[in-house]
Structures are given as structure tokens and as C-alpha cells.
Amino acid sequence: MADDSWPSPAHNSRGITDVEYEQIACRFSDNGVYGSPADAAVVSAGTGLTVTIRPDVYASVRGHAWYSGSSTVTLPIAPNASGQERRDRIVLRLDRATWTVRAVVRQGASSMTPDPVQQTGGTGIFEIPLAVVSIQSGAGTVTVTRSELYAGARSRPCTSKTLNPNPVAGELAVETDTGRVRIWTGSTWVLIYESSATISVDKPVSNWSIDSSSMLEVRSGTVHLRLGRFTRTAAALAGATSSRLPVFIPSDYQHRSLDQYGIAYLTGVRIARVTVFSAASDTPGQVLLTNHPTIDKDELVLPGGMSWAVSS
């Protein structure tokens, strides 16, 4: 048989079957309820051995739209006389015998929750989960635990100045001007990927020379700082005196609230502390040599590297 495509005038005069529709439409939309877990539960415990489906809920199953209706739907739960807890699952089921999607009860046989059935092809059923119902033996009421599968969000190209002002939870934004990737949590954009060029953070100051440069890189919201090598060019630095090193961290790369601490090695196999000040400090971005012994003229300072998280 030759290859085929649809819809097309060459394919059944642009007519398609239910099977053919599913094969193309199932990729138009993710399976799931439209919304997010922040919405009210789709399924709740009803009176006695029933559960209720709240009105005005939309979903998609294999490209087939489902609407819960304008009023509450009630589903009966079978009595449990097994002597042990039973768990049923409430699902949205596409039944290819009728090509309809309905909320139904998949009854369990024990305390193990039955899995949704997801058959592909032109026959059978395809289910997605809405909730789990627990029924104690002999009980006259049920307990419902929500487990809605929600439809996913799209990945959207934009710039750092044109983020979607009305995003949905799970939406990805790819900033073409910065290369950053962000995700909307439902309340804020969170940076999940960033890769900067190597940035020099040298900042000449008196009393110190720069023997090798200090460099900074950002990877997915984490700053990686490699401090350079410095030589004392002035008179001896007393042990009780802090001194600013020839480095400055730009505001975009400063930790918002926490100072960072590292170790430096000094001439004569000695050590000192290096402090990188946060955006919340009185000297944001400055790097000071602190907690050190006396450092004489022409002695070296060799700080180690350090990393910290940033919000971008």
C-alpha cells in the first residue's frame, strides 16, 4: 500500500474516520485536565457511597474534548464487603466503541489502586486518572484522594522583556536574547538554565597588584567564581585589618542576602578568609581579605574558588 496523509482531497475526499482523527489529534493536546493542582479538586466525596464531579471542568483524552457539564455529576461507588479496604480509581475514559469520553469508576479488587488502562490503536479504551477512592469494608462513606493528570504547557520563545504576562503553571519560556530558560511555577518565573560567557571581575585597588585575573561564569542560576592571584604592593597589612582585594562582583551575580566565605593561601603556607559580600550588605559585590595573619609587602595571596546561587 502506498503512503497516505490526511486530511487531504486525495484521502477519502477529505473525510476521516474516528481512528484517523485520534491519530492526528492526540498530538494537538496533552492528555489531561485543563488547569493546575491549585484549582479545586475535580472529584470529591459525595453523600454515602458516591463521589461527585464538579461542574465546568474541561479535559482532553487522546485529542477528544471532555466537559463535566454545567451541574454536578454523581458517580455511585460499589459497596465493599471484602473484609479489607478497597481502592477504586476515578478516570476519564475514551471508549472507542462509542468514541466518547466519560468520567467512570475503575473498581479495584484490594487496597492496591488499579492503574488506568491505556490501549492504543483503533479499538479498546484509554484512561487518565482523576482521583483515588478508598472504601473500608462495610463502610457507608468514602474517602477521596485527588490525583488529576493535568494537561501540560507549551514551550514559548520570547525575549527577557517579553515574557508571557499570563502564563500557566508548567509553561517554559526560552529567552532568545539571553539563552535563559525559565519555568512558571504558578506564582513566579524560575530560572532553570543559563550559561554565561566567562566574565572578568578584576577591579584594581590600591595596595594590591593583579598577577592573574579573577573570572566568573554562570551555569543554570549558579555563579562559579575563580579568584586570581594577588601581591601585596604596600606596607605590611596588620592581622587585625581587613583589606579589599582587586575584585568586584557585578550586581546581577551577587547573592541576594548571604555573604560568601572562602579560604586563601598566603606566602609561607598560611591561610586567611576571603569574604564576598551579598547584595544585602553595606558593601555589595566587594571582596575582602579577612581573618588573616600579618601580610608583608611582596607576599602573595592565592584564594580558592567558590560558588553560590543567584536569582535572575
PDB file of C-alpha atoms in Angstrom:
ATOM      1  CA  MET A   1       0.000   0.000   0.000  1.00  0.00           C
ATOM      2  CA  ALA A   2       1.276   3.476  -0.891  1.00  0.00           C
ATOM      3  CA  ASP A   3       1.892   6.070   1.803  1.00  0.00           C
ATOM      4  CA  ASP A   4      -1.015   8.294   2.738  1.00  0.00           C
ATOM      5  CA  SER A   5      -1.860  11.519   4.571  1.00  0.00           C
ATOM      6  CA  TRP A   6      -4.945  13.293   5.834  1.00  0.00           C
ATOM      7  CA  PRO A   7      -6.904  15.489   5.744  1.00  0.00           C
ATOM      8  CA  SER A   8      -6.400  15.706   2.008  1.00  0.00           C
ATOM      9  CA  PRO A   9      -8.525  15.763  -1.164  1.00  0.00           C
ATOM     10  CA  ALA A  10      -6.665  12.588  -2.140  1.00  0.00           C
ATOM     11  CA  HIS A  11      -7.782  10.817   1.042  1.00  0.00           C
ATOM     12  CA  ASN A  12     -11.493   9.955   1.041  1.00  0.00           C
ATOM     13  CA  SER A  13     -12.367  13.431  -0.299  1.00  0.00           C
ATOM     14  CA  ARG A  14     -11.008  14.984   2.912  1.00  0.00           C
ATOM     15  CA  GLY A  15     -13.203  12.780   5.105  1.00  0.00           C
ATOM     16  CA  ILE A  16     -11.522  10.984   8.015  1.00  0.00           C
ATOM     17  CA  THR A  17     -12.582   8.231  10.410  1.00  0.00           C
ATOM     18  CA  ASP A  18     -12.575   8.388  14.218  1.00  0.00           C
ATOM     19  CA  VAL A  19      -9.382   6.328  14.252  1.00  0.00           C
ATOM     20  CA  GLU A  20      -7.684   8.691  11.819  1.00  0.00           C
ATOM     21  CA  TYR A  21      -8.834  11.697  13.832  1.00  0.00           C
ATOM     22  CA  GLU A  22      -7.317  10.270  17.011  1.00  0.00           C
ATOM     23  CA  GLN A  23      -4.024   9.551  15.285  1.00  0.00           C
ATOM     24  CA  ILE A  24      -3.571  13.204  14.448  1.00  0.00           C
ATOM     25  CA  ALA A  25      -5.481  14.940  17.269  1.00  0.00           C
ATOM     26  CA  CYS A  26      -3.751  13.106  20.128  1.00  0.00           C
ATOM     27  CA  ARG A  27      -0.652  15.186  19.411  1.00  0.00           C
ATOM     28  CA  PHE A  28      -2.522  18.506  19.338  1.00  0.00           C
ATOM     29  CA  SER A  29      -3.114  18.439  23.103  1.00  0.00           C
ATOM     30  CA  ASP A  30      -1.592  16.628  26.038  1.00  0.00           C
ATOM     31  CA  ASN A  31      -3.851  14.207  27.868  1.00  0.00           C
ATOM     32  CA  GLY A  32      -5.224  15.824  30.988  1.00  0.00           C
ATOM     33  CA  VAL A  33      -7.498  18.244  32.774  1.00  0.00           C
ATOM     34  CA  TYR A  34      -7.158  21.900  31.799  1.00  0.00           C
ATOM     35  CA  GLY A  35      -5.881  23.825  34.822  1.00  0.00           C
ATOM     36  CA  SER A  36      -3.454  23.082  37.631  1.00  0.00           C
ATOM     37  CA  PRO A  37      -3.356  21.464  41.100  1.00  0.00           C
ATOM     38  CA  ALA A  38      -4.082  24.924  42.517  1.00  0.00           C
ATOM     39  CA  ASP A  39      -7.662  24.560  41.239  1.00  0.00           C
ATOM     40  CA  ALA A  40     -10.399  22.904  43.287  1.00  0.00           C
ATOM     41  CA  ALA A  41     -10.453  19.094  43.166  1.00  0.00           C
ATOM     42  CA  VAL A  42     -12.297  17.638  40.195  1.00  0.00           C
ATOM     43  CA  VAL A  43     -13.612  14.714  42.287  1.00  0.00           C
ATOM     44  CA  SER A  44     -14.948  14.944  45.856  1.00  0.00           C
ATOM     45  CA  ALA A  45     -16.654  12.565  48.262  1.00  0.00           C
ATOM     46  CA  GLY A  46     -20.420  12.670  47.869  1.00  0.00           C
ATOM     47  CA  THR A  47     -23.226  11.503  50.125  1.00  0.00           C
ATOM     48  CA  GLY A  48     -22.864   7.885  51.219  1.00  0.00           C
ATOM     49  CA  LEU A  49     -21.233   5.622  48.627  1.00  0.00           C
ATOM     50  CA  THR A  50     -20.894   8.257  45.912  1.00  0.00           C
ATOM     51  CA  VAL A  51     -18.404  10.714  44.516  1.00  0.00           C
ATOM     52  CA  THR A  52     -19.169  13.963  42.711  1.00  0.00           C
ATOM     53  CA  ILE A  53     -17.569  15.599  39.681  1.00  0.00           C
ATOM     54  CA  ARG A  54     -17.577  19.375  39.911  1.00  0.00           C
ATOM     55  CA  PRO A  55     -19.091  21.359  37.042  1.00  0.00           C
ATOM     56  CA  ASP A  56     -17.335  23.355  34.338  1.00  0.00           C
ATOM     57  CA  VAL A  57     -14.202  21.213  34.070  1.00  0.00           C
ATOM     58  CA  TYR A  58     -12.582  20.649  30.684  1.00  0.00           C
ATOM     59  CA  ALA A  59     -10.081  17.979  29.690  1.00  0.00           C
ATOM     60  CA  SER A  60      -8.593  16.219  26.687  1.00  0.00           C
ATOM     61  CA  VAL A  61      -8.084  12.474  26.182  1.00  0.00           C
ATOM     62  CA  ARG A  62      -6.242  11.466  23.011  1.00  0.00           C
ATOM     63  CA  GLY A  63      -7.388  14.698  21.375  1.00  0.00           C
ATOM     64  CA  HIS A  64     -11.037  14.222  22.369  1.00  0.00           C
ATOM     65  CA  ALA A  65     -12.531  17.069  24.405  1.00  0.00           C
ATOM     66  CA  TRP A  66     -14.447  16.359  27.607  1.00  0.00           C
ATOM     67  CA  TYR A  67     -16.677  18.739  29.578  1.00  0.00           C
ATOM     68  CA  SER A  68     -18.079  17.864  33.003  1.00  0.00           C
ATOM     69  CA  GLY A  69     -21.248  19.831  32.352  1.00  0.00           C
ATOM     70  CA  SER A  70     -22.880  22.818  33.970  1.00  0.00           C
ATOM     71  CA  SER A  71     -24.035  20.934  37.085  1.00  0.00           C
ATOM     72  CA  THR A  72     -22.526  18.392  39.472  1.00  0.00           C
ATOM     73  CA  VAL A  73     -22.250  14.798  38.233  1.00  0.00           C
ATOM     74  CA  THR A  74     -22.645  11.972  40.780  1.00  0.00           C
ATOM     75  CA  LEU A  75     -20.998   8.545  40.357  1.00  0.00           C
ATOM     76  CA  PRO A  76     -22.010   5.574  42.545  1.00  0.00           C
ATOM     77  CA  ILE A  77     -19.330   3.520  44.332  1.00  0.00           C
ATOM     78  CA  ALA A  78     -19.969  -0.199  44.800  1.00  0.00           C
ATOM     79  CA  PRO A  79     -20.302  -1.449  48.414  1.00  0.00           C
ATOM     80  CA  ASN A  80     -17.290  -3.200  49.924  1.00  0.00           C
ATOM     81  CA  ALA A  81     -17.928  -6.447  51.823  1.00  0.00           C
ATOM     82  CA  SER A  82     -14.478  -7.947  51.237  1.00  0.00           C
ATOM     83  CA  GLY A  83     -13.252  -7.640  54.817  1.00  0.00           C
ATOM     84  CA  GLN A  84     -10.456  -5.300  53.805  1.00  0.00           C
ATOM     85  CA  GLU A  85     -10.012  -1.826  52.365  1.00  0.00           C
ATOM     86  CA  ARG A  86     -10.694  -1.438  48.653  1.00  0.00           C
ATOM     87  CA  ARG A  87      -9.419   1.298  46.410  1.00  0.00           C
ATOM     88  CA  ASP A  88     -11.116   2.378  43.209  1.00  0.00           C
ATOM     89  CA  ARG A  89      -9.877   4.879  40.699  1.00  0.00           C
ATOM     90  CA  ILE A  90     -11.944   7.604  39.066  1.00  0.00           C
ATOM     91  CA  VAL A  91     -10.800   8.062  35.470  1.00  0.00           C
ATOM     92  CA  LEU A  92     -11.700   9.840  32.285  1.00  0.00           C
ATOM     93  CA  ARG A  93     -12.183   7.055  29.753  1.00  0.00           C
ATOM     94  CA  LEU A  94     -12.150   7.270  25.965  1.00  0.00           C
ATOM     95  CA  ASP A  95     -14.181   4.270  24.803  1.00  0.00           C
ATOM     96  CA  ARG A  96     -13.502   3.579  21.135  1.00  0.00           C
ATOM     97  CA  ALA A  97     -16.704   1.529  20.876  1.00  0.00           C
ATOM     98  CA  THR A  98     -18.655   4.782  21.079  1.00  0.00           C
ATOM     99  CA  TRP A  99     -15.850   7.365  20.662  1.00  0.00           C
ATOM    100  CA  THR A 100     -16.982   9.214  23.762  1.00  0.00           C
ATOM    101  CA  VAL A 101     -15.084  10.354  26.861  1.00  0.00           C
ATOM    102  CA  ARG A 102     -16.814   9.905  30.221  1.00  0.00           C
ATOM    103  CA  ALA A 103     -15.874  10.011  33.916  1.00  0.00           C
ATOM    104  CA  VAL A 104     -16.176   6.452  35.221  1.00  0.00           C
ATOM    105  CA  VAL A 105     -15.184   4.306  38.204  1.00  0.00           C
ATOM    106  CA  ARG A 106     -12.468   1.707  37.687  1.00  0.00           C
ATOM    107  CA  GLN A 107     -13.208  -0.613  40.589  1.00  0.00           C
ATOM    108  CA  GLY A 108     -10.294  -2.159  42.404  1.00  0.00           C
ATOM    109  CA  ALA A 109     -10.056  -5.604  43.976  1.00  0.00           C
ATOM    110  CA  SER A 110      -7.944  -4.751  47.050  1.00  0.00           C
ATOM    111  CA  SER A 111      -6.090  -1.913  48.736  1.00  0.00           C
ATOM    112  CA  MET A 112      -3.910  -1.687  45.610  1.00  0.00           C
ATOM    113  CA  THR A 113      -5.155   1.133  43.381  1.00  0.00           C
ATOM    114  CA  PRO A 114      -5.891  -0.099  39.850  1.00  0.00           C
ATOM    115  CA  ASP A 115      -3.847   1.532  37.116  1.00  0.00           C
ATOM    116  CA  PRO A 116      -5.564   3.409  34.286  1.00  0.00           C
ATOM    117  CA  VAL A 117      -5.851   1.344  31.110  1.00  0.00           C
ATOM    118  CA  GLN A 118      -4.177   2.994  28.134  1.00  0.00           C
ATOM    119  CA  GLN A 119      -4.707   0.989  24.975  1.00  0.00           C
ATOM    120  CA  THR A 120      -3.568   2.460  21.677  1.00  0.00           C
ATOM    121  CA  GLY A 121      -4.754   1.583  18.212  1.00  0.00           C
ATOM    122  CA  GLY A 122      -8.212   1.615  16.718  1.00  0.00           C
ATOM    123  CA  THR A 123     -10.077  -0.271  19.463  1.00  0.00           C
ATOM    124  CA  GLY A 124     -10.225  -0.540  23.252  1.00  0.00           C
ATOM    125  CA  ILE A 125     -10.121   2.185  25.880  1.00  0.00           C
ATOM    126  CA  PHE A 126      -7.737   4.899  27.031  1.00  0.00           C
ATOM    127  CA  GLU A 127      -7.971   6.319  30.557  1.00  0.00           C
ATOM    128  CA  ILE A 128      -6.364   9.151  32.504  1.00  0.00           C
ATOM    129  CA  PRO A 129      -6.578   9.493  36.318  1.00  0.00           C
ATOM    130  CA  LEU A 130      -8.739  11.935  38.267  1.00  0.00           C
ATOM    131  CA  ALA A 131      -8.865  10.573  41.841  1.00  0.00           C
ATOM    132  CA  VAL A 132      -8.469   7.552  44.121  1.00  0.00           C
ATOM    133  CA  VAL A 133     -11.411   6.420  46.251  1.00  0.00           C
ATOM    134  CA  SER A 134     -10.866   4.434  49.471  1.00  0.00           C
ATOM    135  CA  ILE A 135     -13.750   2.299  50.802  1.00  0.00           C
ATOM    136  CA  GLN A 136     -13.366   0.479  54.099  1.00  0.00           C
ATOM    137  CA  SER A 137     -15.081  -2.889  54.406  1.00  0.00           C
ATOM    138  CA  GLY A 138     -18.729  -2.386  55.350  1.00  0.00           C
ATOM    139  CA  ALA A 139     -18.393   1.411  55.259  1.00  0.00           C
ATOM    140  CA  GLY A 140     -21.213   3.666  54.174  1.00  0.00           C
ATOM    141  CA  THR A 141     -18.958   6.546  53.111  1.00  0.00           C
ATOM    142  CA  VAL A 142     -15.825   7.005  51.005  1.00  0.00           C
ATOM    143  CA  THR A 143     -12.581   8.931  51.189  1.00  0.00           C
ATOM    144  CA  VAL A 144     -11.285  10.658  48.054  1.00  0.00           C
ATOM    145  CA  THR A 145      -7.652  11.493  47.309  1.00  0.00           C
ATOM    146  CA  ARG A 146      -7.192  13.732  44.308  1.00  0.00           C
ATOM    147  CA  SER A 147      -4.816  12.597  41.562  1.00  0.00           C
ATOM    148  CA  GLU A 148      -5.759  14.622  38.493  1.00  0.00           C
ATOM    149  CA  LEU A 149      -3.491  14.402  35.479  1.00  0.00           C
ATOM    150  CA  TYR A 150      -3.237  17.942  34.131  1.00  0.00           C
ATOM    151  CA  ALA A 151      -2.560  18.864  30.522  1.00  0.00           C
ATOM    152  CA  GLY A 152       0.954  20.188  30.050  1.00  0.00           C
ATOM    153  CA  ALA A 153       2.009  23.658  28.933  1.00  0.00           C
ATOM    154  CA  ARG A 154       3.876  24.750  25.825  1.00  0.00           C
ATOM    155  CA  SER A 155       7.438  25.936  25.436  1.00  0.00           C
ATOM    156  CA  ARG A 156       7.371  29.540  24.222  1.00  0.00           C
ATOM    157  CA  PRO A 157      10.168  31.562  22.595  1.00  0.00           C
ATOM    158  CA  CYS A 158      10.363  35.153  23.830  1.00  0.00           C
ATOM    159  CA  THR A 159      12.897  37.733  24.980  1.00  0.00           C
ATOM    160  CA  SER A 160      13.806  38.685  28.525  1.00  0.00           C
ATOM    161  CA  LYS A 161      11.499  41.718  28.100  1.00  0.00           C
ATOM    162  CA  THR A 162       8.518  39.873  26.583  1.00  0.00           C
ATOM    163  CA  LEU A 163       7.753  37.022  28.993  1.00  0.00           C
ATOM    164  CA  ASN A 164       4.133  35.903  28.757  1.00  0.00           C
ATOM    165  CA  PRO A 165       2.193  38.161  31.168  1.00  0.00           C
ATOM    166  CA  ASN A 166      -0.471  35.472  31.676  1.00  0.00           C
ATOM    167  CA  PRO A 167       1.426  32.158  31.865  1.00  0.00           C
ATOM    168  CA  VAL A 168       0.063  28.841  33.073  1.00  0.00           C
ATOM    169  CA  ALA A 169       1.774  26.541  35.572  1.00  0.00           C
ATOM    170  CA  GLY A 170       4.495  24.499  33.889  1.00  0.00           C
ATOM    171  CA  GLU A 171       4.942  26.889  30.947  1.00  0.00           C
ATOM    172  CA  LEU A 172       8.511  27.140  29.637  1.00  0.00           C
ATOM    173  CA  ALA A 173       9.972  30.359  28.279  1.00  0.00           C
ATOM    174  CA  VAL A 174      13.113  30.364  26.126  1.00  0.00           C
ATOM    175  CA  GLU A 175      14.670  33.837  26.024  1.00  0.00           C
ATOM    176  CA  THR A 176      16.266  34.270  22.617  1.00  0.00           C
ATOM    177  CA  ASP A 177      18.276  37.335  23.695  1.00  0.00           C
ATOM    178  CA  THR A 178      19.857  35.733  26.775  1.00  0.00           C
ATOM    179  CA  GLY A 179      19.676  31.983  26.153  1.00  0.00           C
ATOM    180  CA  ARG A 180      17.962  31.558  29.526  1.00  0.00           C
ATOM    181  CA  VAL A 181      15.181  29.026  30.074  1.00  0.00           C
ATOM    182  CA  ARG A 182      12.548  29.732  32.723  1.00  0.00           C
ATOM    183  CA  ILE A 183       9.530  27.855  34.071  1.00  0.00           C
ATOM    184  CA  TRP A 184       6.366  29.369  35.557  1.00  0.00           C
ATOM    185  CA  THR A 185       5.549  27.693  38.886  1.00  0.00           C
ATOM    186  CA  GLY A 186       2.082  29.212  39.132  1.00  0.00           C
ATOM    187  CA  SER A 187       3.325  32.231  41.073  1.00  0.00           C
ATOM    188  CA  THR A 188       6.772  33.173  39.701  1.00  0.00           C
ATOM    189  CA  TRP A 189       9.212  32.611  36.861  1.00  0.00           C
ATOM    190  CA  VAL A 190      12.103  30.389  37.995  1.00  0.00           C
ATOM    191  CA  LEU A 191      15.385  30.204  36.118  1.00  0.00           C
ATOM    192  CA  ILE A 192      16.236  26.607  35.215  1.00  0.00           C
ATOM    193  CA  TYR A 193      19.022  27.121  32.666  1.00  0.00           C
ATOM    194  CA  GLU A 194      21.567  29.814  31.937  1.00  0.00           C
ATOM    195  CA  SER A 195      25.061  29.694  30.501  1.00  0.00           C
ATOM    196  CA  SER A 196      27.085  32.900  30.510  1.00  0.00           C
ATOM    197  CA  ALA A 197      30.357  33.686  28.851  1.00  0.00           C
ATOM    198  CA  THR A 198      33.427  33.885  31.078  1.00  0.00           C
ATOM    199  CA  ILE A 199      33.380  37.311  32.719  1.00  0.00           C
ATOM    200  CA  SER A 200      36.395  39.135  34.114  1.00  0.00           C
ATOM    201  CA  VAL A 201      35.667  40.627  37.548  1.00  0.00           C
ATOM    202  CA  ASP A 202      39.002  42.363  38.108  1.00  0.00           C
ATOM    203  CA  LYS A 203      38.735  45.726  39.901  1.00  0.00           C
ATOM    204  CA  PRO A 204      42.114  47.400  40.588  1.00  0.00           C
ATOM    205  CA  VAL A 205      42.552  48.804  44.086  1.00  0.00           C
ATOM    206  CA  SER A 206      45.463  50.369  45.888  1.00  0.00           C
ATOM    207  CA  ASN A 207      47.929  48.205  47.831  1.00  0.00           C
ATOM    208  CA  TRP A 208      47.389  45.084  45.649  1.00  0.00           C
ATOM    209  CA  SER A 209      48.545  44.029  42.190  1.00  0.00           C
ATOM    210  CA  ILE A 210      46.720  41.515  39.995  1.00  0.00           C
ATOM    211  CA  ASP A 211      49.014  38.668  38.957  1.00  0.00           C
ATOM    212  CA  SER A 212      46.233  36.589  37.365  1.00  0.00           C
ATOM    213  CA  SER A 213      42.664  37.614  36.620  1.00  0.00           C
ATOM    214  CA  SER A 214      39.558  36.720  38.585  1.00  0.00           C
ATOM    215  CA  MET A 215      36.905  35.128  36.354  1.00  0.00           C
ATOM    216  CA  LEU A 216      33.222  34.359  36.801  1.00  0.00           C
ATOM    217  CA  GLU A 217      30.783  32.085  34.952  1.00  0.00           C
ATOM    218  CA  VAL A 218      27.081  31.411  35.461  1.00  0.00           C
ATOM    219  CA  ARG A 219      25.540  28.000  34.868  1.00  0.00           C
ATOM    220  CA  SER A 220      21.792  27.496  35.445  1.00  0.00           C
ATOM    221  CA  GLY A 221      21.448  30.002  38.242  1.00  0.00           C
ATOM    222  CA  THR A 222      24.757  29.200  39.950  1.00  0.00           C
ATOM    223  CA  VAL A 223      27.741  31.572  39.978  1.00  0.00           C
ATOM    224  CA  HIS A 224      31.157  29.928  39.782  1.00  0.00           C
ATOM    225  CA  LEU A 225      33.943  32.315  40.824  1.00  0.00           C
ATOM    226  CA  ARG A 226      37.629  31.622  40.272  1.00  0.00           C
ATOM    227  CA  LEU A 227      39.633  34.238  42.132  1.00  0.00           C
ATOM    228  CA  GLY A 228      43.024  35.280  40.772  1.00  0.00           C
ATOM    229  CA  ARG A 229      46.434  35.706  42.411  1.00  0.00           C
ATOM    230  CA  PHE A 230      47.355  38.949  44.159  1.00  0.00           C
ATOM    231  CA  THR A 231      50.572  40.527  45.511  1.00  0.00           C
ATOM    232  CA  ARG A 232      50.755  42.966  48.386  1.00  0.00           C
ATOM    233  CA  THR A 233      52.360  46.157  46.995  1.00  0.00           C
ATOM    234  CA  ALA A 234      52.208  48.434  50.051  1.00  0.00           C
ATOM    235  CA  ALA A 235      53.476  48.237  53.607  1.00  0.00           C
ATOM    236  CA  ALA A 236      52.646  45.222  55.758  1.00  0.00           C
ATOM    237  CA  LEU A 237      48.944  44.525  56.349  1.00  0.00           C
ATOM    238  CA  ALA A 238      48.329  44.011  60.054  1.00  0.00           C
ATOM    239  CA  GLY A 239      46.495  40.860  61.062  1.00  0.00           C
ATOM    240  CA  ALA A 240      43.609  42.774  62.623  1.00  0.00           C
ATOM    241  CA  THR A 241      42.943  44.822  59.466  1.00  0.00           C
ATOM    242  CA  SER A 242      40.680  43.714  56.637  1.00  0.00           C
ATOM    243  CA  SER A 243      41.686  44.716  53.131  1.00  0.00           C
ATOM    244  CA  ARG A 244      39.719  44.980  49.901  1.00  0.00           C
ATOM    245  CA  LEU A 245      41.057  42.738  47.152  1.00  0.00           C
ATOM    246  CA  PRO A 246      41.072  43.839  43.470  1.00  0.00           C
ATOM    247  CA  VAL A 247      37.806  42.064  42.606  1.00  0.00           C
ATOM    248  CA  PHE A 248      34.198  43.238  42.233  1.00  0.00           C
ATOM    249  CA  ILE A 249      31.110  41.066  41.649  1.00  0.00           C
ATOM    250  CA  PRO A 250      28.520  42.807  39.400  1.00  0.00           C
ATOM    251  CA  SER A 251      25.029  43.212  40.838  1.00  0.00           C
ATOM    252  CA  ASP A 252      23.479  40.544  38.577  1.00  0.00           C
ATOM    253  CA  TYR A 253      25.756  37.923  40.143  1.00  0.00           C
ATOM    254  CA  GLN A 254      25.670  38.867  43.821  1.00  0.00           C
ATOM    255  CA  HIS A 255      23.834  36.611  46.254  1.00  0.00           C
ATOM    256  CA  ARG A 256      20.685  38.430  47.306  1.00  0.00           C
ATOM    257  CA  SER A 257      21.194  38.036  51.076  1.00  0.00           C
ATOM    258  CA  LEU A 258      24.113  35.806  52.105  1.00  0.00           C
ATOM    259  CA  ASP A 259      27.802  36.725  52.213  1.00  0.00           C
ATOM    260  CA  GLN A 260      30.094  34.018  50.849  1.00  0.00           C
ATOM    261  CA  TYR A 261      33.261  32.793  52.553  1.00  0.00           C
ATOM    262  CA  GLY A 262      36.345  31.128  51.115  1.00  0.00           C
ATOM    263  CA  ILE A 263      39.924  30.247  52.006  1.00  0.00           C
ATOM    264  CA  ALA A 264      43.062  31.923  50.680  1.00  0.00           C
ATOM    265  CA  TYR A 265      46.610  30.601  50.905  1.00  0.00           C
ATOM    266  CA  LEU A 266      49.337  33.078  51.811  1.00  0.00           C
ATOM    267  CA  THR A 267      53.074  33.087  51.312  1.00  0.00           C
ATOM    268  CA  GLY A 268      54.653  30.870  53.973  1.00  0.00           C
ATOM    269  CA  VAL A 269      51.950  28.171  53.963  1.00  0.00           C
ATOM    270  CA  ARG A 270      49.457  30.271  55.872  1.00  0.00           C
ATOM    271  CA  ILE A 271      45.722  30.756  55.388  1.00  0.00           C
ATOM    272  CA  ALA A 272      43.175  33.560  55.523  1.00  0.00           C
ATOM    273  CA  ARG A 273      39.477  34.079  54.951  1.00  0.00           C
ATOM    274  CA  VAL A 274      38.036  35.733  51.839  1.00  0.00           C
ATOM    275  CA  THR A 275      34.566  37.310  52.120  1.00  0.00           C
ATOM    276  CA  VAL A 276      32.366  38.071  49.089  1.00  0.00           C
ATOM    277  CA  PHE A 277      29.642  40.489  50.170  1.00  0.00           C
ATOM    278  CA  SER A 278      25.996  39.993  49.198  1.00  0.00           C
ATOM    279  CA  ALA A 279      23.534  42.452  47.658  1.00  0.00           C
ATOM    280  CA  ALA A 280      22.031  42.986  51.120  1.00  0.00           C
ATOM    281  CA  SER A 281      25.298  44.092  52.715  1.00  0.00           C
ATOM    282  CA  ASP A 282      26.691  47.613  53.105  1.00  0.00           C
ATOM    283  CA  THR A 283      29.408  46.832  50.547  1.00  0.00           C
ATOM    284  CA  PRO A 284      27.661  44.667  47.920  1.00  0.00           C
ATOM    285  CA  GLY A 285      29.948  42.926  45.452  1.00  0.00           C
ATOM    286  CA  GLN A 286      33.179  43.768  47.249  1.00  0.00           C
ATOM    287  CA  VAL A 287      35.693  41.028  48.093  1.00  0.00           C
ATOM    288  CA  LEU A 288      37.726  41.451  51.272  1.00  0.00           C
ATOM    289  CA  LEU A 289      40.620  39.583  52.809  1.00  0.00           C
ATOM    290  CA  THR A 290      39.683  38.972  56.451  1.00  0.00           C
ATOM    291  CA  ASN A 291      40.865  36.848  59.404  1.00  0.00           C
ATOM    292  CA  HIS A 292      44.490  36.725  58.287  1.00  0.00           C
ATOM    293  CA  PRO A 293      47.961  36.942  59.830  1.00  0.00           C
ATOM    294  CA  THR A 294      50.239  39.868  59.049  1.00  0.00           C
ATOM    295  CA  ILE A 295      50.977  40.038  55.316  1.00  0.00           C
ATOM    296  CA  ASP A 296      54.224  41.745  54.349  1.00  0.00           C
ATOM    297  CA  LYS A 297      54.969  43.683  51.177  1.00  0.00           C
ATOM    298  CA  ASP A 298      55.514  41.427  48.118  1.00  0.00           C
ATOM    299  CA  GLU A 299      53.801  38.432  49.730  1.00  0.00           C
ATOM    300  CA  LEU A 300      51.195  36.526  47.713  1.00  0.00           C
ATOM    301  CA  VAL A 301      47.524  35.786  48.261  1.00  0.00           C
ATOM    302  CA  LEU A 302      46.121  32.719  46.441  1.00  0.00           C
ATOM    303  CA  PRO A 303      42.351  32.445  47.057  1.00  0.00           C
ATOM    304  CA  GLY A 304      40.342  29.350  46.170  1.00  0.00           C
ATOM    305  CA  GLY A 305      37.177  29.318  44.098  1.00  0.00           C
ATOM    306  CA  MET A 306      33.595  29.401  45.372  1.00  0.00           C
ATOM    307  CA  SER A 307      30.040  29.096  44.064  1.00  0.00           C
ATOM    308  CA  TRP A 308      26.612  30.380  45.074  1.00  0.00           C
ATOM    309  CA  ALA A 309      23.070  30.599  43.794  1.00  0.00           C
ATOM    310  CA  VAL A 310      21.629  33.714  42.199  1.00  0.00           C
ATOM    311  CA  SER A 311      18.133  34.810  41.231  1.00  0.00           C
ATOM    312  CA  SER A 312      17.850  36.110  37.676  1.00  0.00           C
TER     313      SER A 312
END
